[in-house]
Short mmCIF file of C-alpha atoms in Angstrom, two decimals:
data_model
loop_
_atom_site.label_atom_id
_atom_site.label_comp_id
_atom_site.label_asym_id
_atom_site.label_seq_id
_atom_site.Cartn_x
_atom_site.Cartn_y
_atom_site.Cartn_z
CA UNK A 1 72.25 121.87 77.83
CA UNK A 2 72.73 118.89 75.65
CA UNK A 3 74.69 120.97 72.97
CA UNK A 4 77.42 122.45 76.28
CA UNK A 5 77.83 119.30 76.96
CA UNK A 6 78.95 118.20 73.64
CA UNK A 7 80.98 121.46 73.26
CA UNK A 8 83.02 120.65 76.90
CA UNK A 9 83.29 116.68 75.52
CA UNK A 10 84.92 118.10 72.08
CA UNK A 11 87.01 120.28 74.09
CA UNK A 12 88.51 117.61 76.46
CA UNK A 13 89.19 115.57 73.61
CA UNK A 14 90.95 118.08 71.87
CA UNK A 15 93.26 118.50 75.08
CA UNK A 16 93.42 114.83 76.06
CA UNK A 17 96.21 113.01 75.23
CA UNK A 18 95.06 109.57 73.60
CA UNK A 19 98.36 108.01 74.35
CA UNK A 20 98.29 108.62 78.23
CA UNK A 21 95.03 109.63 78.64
CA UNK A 22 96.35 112.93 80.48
CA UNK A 23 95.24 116.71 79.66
CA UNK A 24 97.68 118.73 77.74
CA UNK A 25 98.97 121.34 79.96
CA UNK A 26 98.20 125.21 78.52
CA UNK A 27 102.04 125.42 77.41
CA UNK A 28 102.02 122.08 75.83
CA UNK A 29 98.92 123.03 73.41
CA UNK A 30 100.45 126.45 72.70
CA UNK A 31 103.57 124.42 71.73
CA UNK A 32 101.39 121.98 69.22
CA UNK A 33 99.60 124.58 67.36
CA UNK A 34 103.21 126.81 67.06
CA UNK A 35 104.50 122.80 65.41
CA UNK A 36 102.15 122.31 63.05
CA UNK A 37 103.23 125.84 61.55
CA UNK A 38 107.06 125.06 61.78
CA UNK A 39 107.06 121.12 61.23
CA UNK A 40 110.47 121.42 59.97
CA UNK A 41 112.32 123.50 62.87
CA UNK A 42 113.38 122.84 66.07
CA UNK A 43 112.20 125.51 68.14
CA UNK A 44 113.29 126.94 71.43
CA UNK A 45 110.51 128.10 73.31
CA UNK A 46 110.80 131.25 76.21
CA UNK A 47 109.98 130.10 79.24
CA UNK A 48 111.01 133.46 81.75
CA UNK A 49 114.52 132.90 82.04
CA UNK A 50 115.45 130.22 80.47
CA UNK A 51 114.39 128.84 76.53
CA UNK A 52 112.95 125.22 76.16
CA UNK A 53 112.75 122.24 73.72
CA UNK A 54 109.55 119.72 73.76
CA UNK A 55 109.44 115.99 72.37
CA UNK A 56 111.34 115.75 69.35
CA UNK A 57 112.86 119.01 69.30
CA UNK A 58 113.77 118.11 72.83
CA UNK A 59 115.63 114.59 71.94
CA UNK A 60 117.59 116.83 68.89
CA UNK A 61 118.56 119.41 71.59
CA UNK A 62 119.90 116.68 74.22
CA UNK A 63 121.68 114.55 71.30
CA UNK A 64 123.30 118.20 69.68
CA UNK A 65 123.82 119.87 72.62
CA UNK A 66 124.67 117.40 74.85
CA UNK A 67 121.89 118.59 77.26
CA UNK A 68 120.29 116.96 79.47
CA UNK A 69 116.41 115.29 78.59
CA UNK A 70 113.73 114.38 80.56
CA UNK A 71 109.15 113.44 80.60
CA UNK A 72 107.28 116.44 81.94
CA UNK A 73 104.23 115.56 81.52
CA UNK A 74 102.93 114.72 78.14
CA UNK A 75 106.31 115.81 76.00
CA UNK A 76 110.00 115.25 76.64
CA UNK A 77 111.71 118.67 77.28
CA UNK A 78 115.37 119.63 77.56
CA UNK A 79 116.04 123.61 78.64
CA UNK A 80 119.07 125.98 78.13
CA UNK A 81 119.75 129.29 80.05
CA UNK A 82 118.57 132.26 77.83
CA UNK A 83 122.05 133.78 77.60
CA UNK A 84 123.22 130.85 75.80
CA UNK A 85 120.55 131.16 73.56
CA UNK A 86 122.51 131.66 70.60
CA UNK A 87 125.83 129.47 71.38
CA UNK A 88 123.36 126.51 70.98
CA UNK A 89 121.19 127.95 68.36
CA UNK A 90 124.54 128.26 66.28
CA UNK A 91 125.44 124.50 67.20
CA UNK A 92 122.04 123.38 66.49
CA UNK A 93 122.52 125.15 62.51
CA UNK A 94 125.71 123.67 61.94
CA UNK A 95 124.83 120.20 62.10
CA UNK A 96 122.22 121.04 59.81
CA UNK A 97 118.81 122.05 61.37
CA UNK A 98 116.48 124.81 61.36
CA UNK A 99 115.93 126.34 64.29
CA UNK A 100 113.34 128.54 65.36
CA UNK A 101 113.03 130.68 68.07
CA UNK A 102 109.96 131.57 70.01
CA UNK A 103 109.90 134.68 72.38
CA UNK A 104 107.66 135.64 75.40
CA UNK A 105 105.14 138.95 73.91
CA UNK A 106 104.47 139.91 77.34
CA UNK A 107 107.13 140.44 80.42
CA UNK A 108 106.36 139.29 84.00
CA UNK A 109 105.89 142.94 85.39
CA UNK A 110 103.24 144.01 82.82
CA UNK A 111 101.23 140.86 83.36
CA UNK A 112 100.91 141.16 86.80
CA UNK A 113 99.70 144.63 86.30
CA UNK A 114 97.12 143.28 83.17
CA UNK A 115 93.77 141.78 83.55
CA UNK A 116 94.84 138.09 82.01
CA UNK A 117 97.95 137.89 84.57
CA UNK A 118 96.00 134.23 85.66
CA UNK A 119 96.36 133.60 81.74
CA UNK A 120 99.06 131.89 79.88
CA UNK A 121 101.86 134.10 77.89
CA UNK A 122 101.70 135.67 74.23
CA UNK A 123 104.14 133.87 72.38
CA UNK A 124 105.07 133.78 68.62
CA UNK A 125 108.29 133.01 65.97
CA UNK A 126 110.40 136.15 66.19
CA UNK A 127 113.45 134.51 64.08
CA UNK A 128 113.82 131.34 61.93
CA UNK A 129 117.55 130.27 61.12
CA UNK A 130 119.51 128.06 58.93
CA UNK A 131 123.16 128.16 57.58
CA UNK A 132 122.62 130.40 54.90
CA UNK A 133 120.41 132.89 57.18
CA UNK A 134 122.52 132.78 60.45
CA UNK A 135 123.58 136.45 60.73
CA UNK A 136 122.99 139.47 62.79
CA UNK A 137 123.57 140.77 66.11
CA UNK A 138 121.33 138.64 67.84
CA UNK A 139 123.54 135.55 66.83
CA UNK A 140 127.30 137.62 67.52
CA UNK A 141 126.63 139.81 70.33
CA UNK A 142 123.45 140.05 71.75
CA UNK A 143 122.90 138.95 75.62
CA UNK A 144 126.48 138.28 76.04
CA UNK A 145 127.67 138.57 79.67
CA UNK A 146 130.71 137.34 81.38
CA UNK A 147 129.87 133.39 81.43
CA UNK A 148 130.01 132.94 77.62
CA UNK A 149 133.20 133.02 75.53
CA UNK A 150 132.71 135.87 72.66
CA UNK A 151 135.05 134.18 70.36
CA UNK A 152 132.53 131.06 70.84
CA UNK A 153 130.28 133.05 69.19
CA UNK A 154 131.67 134.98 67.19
CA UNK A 155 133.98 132.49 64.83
CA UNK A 156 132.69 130.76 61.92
CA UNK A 157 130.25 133.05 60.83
CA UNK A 158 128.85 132.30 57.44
CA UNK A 159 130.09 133.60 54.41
CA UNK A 160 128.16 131.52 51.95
CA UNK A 161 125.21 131.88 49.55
CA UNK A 162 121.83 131.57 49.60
CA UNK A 163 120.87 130.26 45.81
CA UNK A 164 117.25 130.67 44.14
CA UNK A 165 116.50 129.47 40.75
CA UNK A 166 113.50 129.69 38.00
CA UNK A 167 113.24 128.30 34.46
CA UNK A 168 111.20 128.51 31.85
CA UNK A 169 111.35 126.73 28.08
CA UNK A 170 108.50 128.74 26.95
CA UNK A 171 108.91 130.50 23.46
CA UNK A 172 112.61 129.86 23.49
CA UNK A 173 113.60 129.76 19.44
CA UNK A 174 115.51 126.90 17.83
CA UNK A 175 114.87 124.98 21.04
CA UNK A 176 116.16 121.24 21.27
CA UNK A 177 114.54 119.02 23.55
CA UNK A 178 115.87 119.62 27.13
CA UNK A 179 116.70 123.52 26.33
CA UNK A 180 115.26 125.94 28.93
CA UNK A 181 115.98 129.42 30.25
CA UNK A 182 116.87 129.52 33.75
CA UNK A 183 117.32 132.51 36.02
CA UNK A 184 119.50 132.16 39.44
CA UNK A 185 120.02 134.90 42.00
CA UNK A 186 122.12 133.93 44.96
CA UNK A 187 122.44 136.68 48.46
CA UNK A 188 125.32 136.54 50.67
CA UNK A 189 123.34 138.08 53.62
CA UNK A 190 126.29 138.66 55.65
CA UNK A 191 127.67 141.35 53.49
CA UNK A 192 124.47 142.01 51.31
CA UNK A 193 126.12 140.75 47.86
CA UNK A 194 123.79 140.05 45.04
CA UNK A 195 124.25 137.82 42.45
CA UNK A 196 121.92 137.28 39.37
CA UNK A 197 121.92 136.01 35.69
CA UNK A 198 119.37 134.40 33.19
CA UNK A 199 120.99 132.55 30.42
CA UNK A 200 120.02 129.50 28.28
CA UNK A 201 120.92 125.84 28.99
CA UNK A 202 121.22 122.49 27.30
CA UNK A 203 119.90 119.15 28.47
CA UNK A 204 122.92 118.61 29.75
CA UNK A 205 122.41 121.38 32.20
CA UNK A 206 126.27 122.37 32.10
CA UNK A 207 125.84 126.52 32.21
CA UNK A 208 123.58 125.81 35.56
CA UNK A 209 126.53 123.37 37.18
CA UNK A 210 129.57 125.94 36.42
CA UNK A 211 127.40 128.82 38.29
CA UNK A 212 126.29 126.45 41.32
CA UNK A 213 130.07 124.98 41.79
CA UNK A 214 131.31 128.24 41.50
CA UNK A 215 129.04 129.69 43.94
CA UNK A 216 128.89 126.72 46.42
CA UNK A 217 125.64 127.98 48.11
CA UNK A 218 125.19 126.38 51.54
CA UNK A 219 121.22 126.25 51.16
CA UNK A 220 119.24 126.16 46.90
CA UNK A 221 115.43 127.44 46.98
CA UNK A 222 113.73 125.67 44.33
CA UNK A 223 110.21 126.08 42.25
CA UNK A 224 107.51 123.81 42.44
CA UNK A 225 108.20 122.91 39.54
CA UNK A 226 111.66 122.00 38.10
CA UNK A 227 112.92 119.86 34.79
CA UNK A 228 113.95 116.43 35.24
CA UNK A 229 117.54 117.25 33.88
CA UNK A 230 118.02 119.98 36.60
CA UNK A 231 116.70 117.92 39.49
CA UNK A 232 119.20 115.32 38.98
CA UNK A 233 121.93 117.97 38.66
CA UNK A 234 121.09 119.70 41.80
CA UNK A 235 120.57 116.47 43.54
CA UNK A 236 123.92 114.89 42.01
CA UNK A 237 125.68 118.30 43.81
CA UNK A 238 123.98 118.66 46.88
CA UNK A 239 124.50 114.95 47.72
CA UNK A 240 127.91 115.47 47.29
#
């Protein structure tokens, strides 16, 4: 008896926010666990017919969007209609965020009809989008209808690279201090171009600027691990 007691005390604090000393609402914890997978995304949550943004995410939305924000219980939360889904989403890339977007598993009619219809939706990350990776029908034609301008979606669409580098200085003959190997491919996912080369580079790190200025990528994966002399050129670009 002692030990369910314990077990409902861990569980209230788990759901109790410390700030306001209110319970999380079932939607709000689903939201925190999907968060602390995708710190670095504002996501758009389904919510039946609409999609919805919660405390930070929410305050990016409203400032971006020019939506309107509000407290609902424990989180701020801003909302768009689900057909403008990807008008915003689009917005939301363009000045420079990721943006994820969560999706109901389970429809209304099926849940009624299932034994957890009391229970909260199935939800997970169906898409995850940034500048380089903003493509597809989803983001030019799907769930268009009448109120939303086609060309609104449908201009601008990214024709830029997404860059991915290695090196490695191991082995490499005659080699001065600062010489590596590096190897770069770079995918223009809207037409499914590949680019890739390996070639050897000074300290000076002047074969590896030529290919990124030529290339312009709009978004550079990097290793774990990169040389001080191509951090500060990648930095000196991308700052730029």
């Amino acid at each position: 008896s002692l030990k369910s007691c314990e077990n409902t005390q861990n569980a209230l604090d788990t759901n109790l926010n410390k700030r306001t000393k209110s319970i999380y609402t079932p939607l709000e914890l689903q939201f925190i666990e999907m968060k602390k997978q995708y710190k670095d995304a504002v996501l758009c949550v389904e919510c039946g017919y609409k999609y919805r943004f919660f405390g930070e995410d929410a305050e990016i939305a409203a400032r971006e969007l020019n939506i309107y924000c509000h407290l609902d219980h424990n989180f701020m939360t801003a909302s768009i209609p689900s057909h403008r889904l990807f008008v915003h989403v689009r917005r939301l890339v363009a000045k420079g965020h990721k943006v994820g977007v969560i999706k109901q598993m389970e429809t209304a009619a099926l849940k009624a009809a299932g034994e957890n219809k009391s229970s909260l939706f199935s939800r997970k990350l169906t898409a995850l989008y940034t500048k380089s990776t903003l493509i597809g029908e989803d983001i030019l034609f799907k769930q268009l209808d009448d109120s939303v301008d086609v060309e609104e979606v449908a201009t601008d669409v990214p024709d830029n690279y997404l860059l991915c580098c290695c090196e490695n200085g191991e082995n490499l003959r005659g080699r001065k201090k600062g010489d590596i190997v590096i190897g770069i491919m770079a995918i223009q996912p809207t037409t499914g171009e590949v680019i890739f080369d390996c070639f050897r580079d000074s300290a000076s790190r002047s074969e590896l600027e030529s290919r990124v200025l030529r290339l312009q990528p709009v978004e550079i994966i990097l290793p774990s691990r990169l040389s001080e002399q191509s951090e500060k050129l990648i930095s000196s670009i991308t700052s730029m």
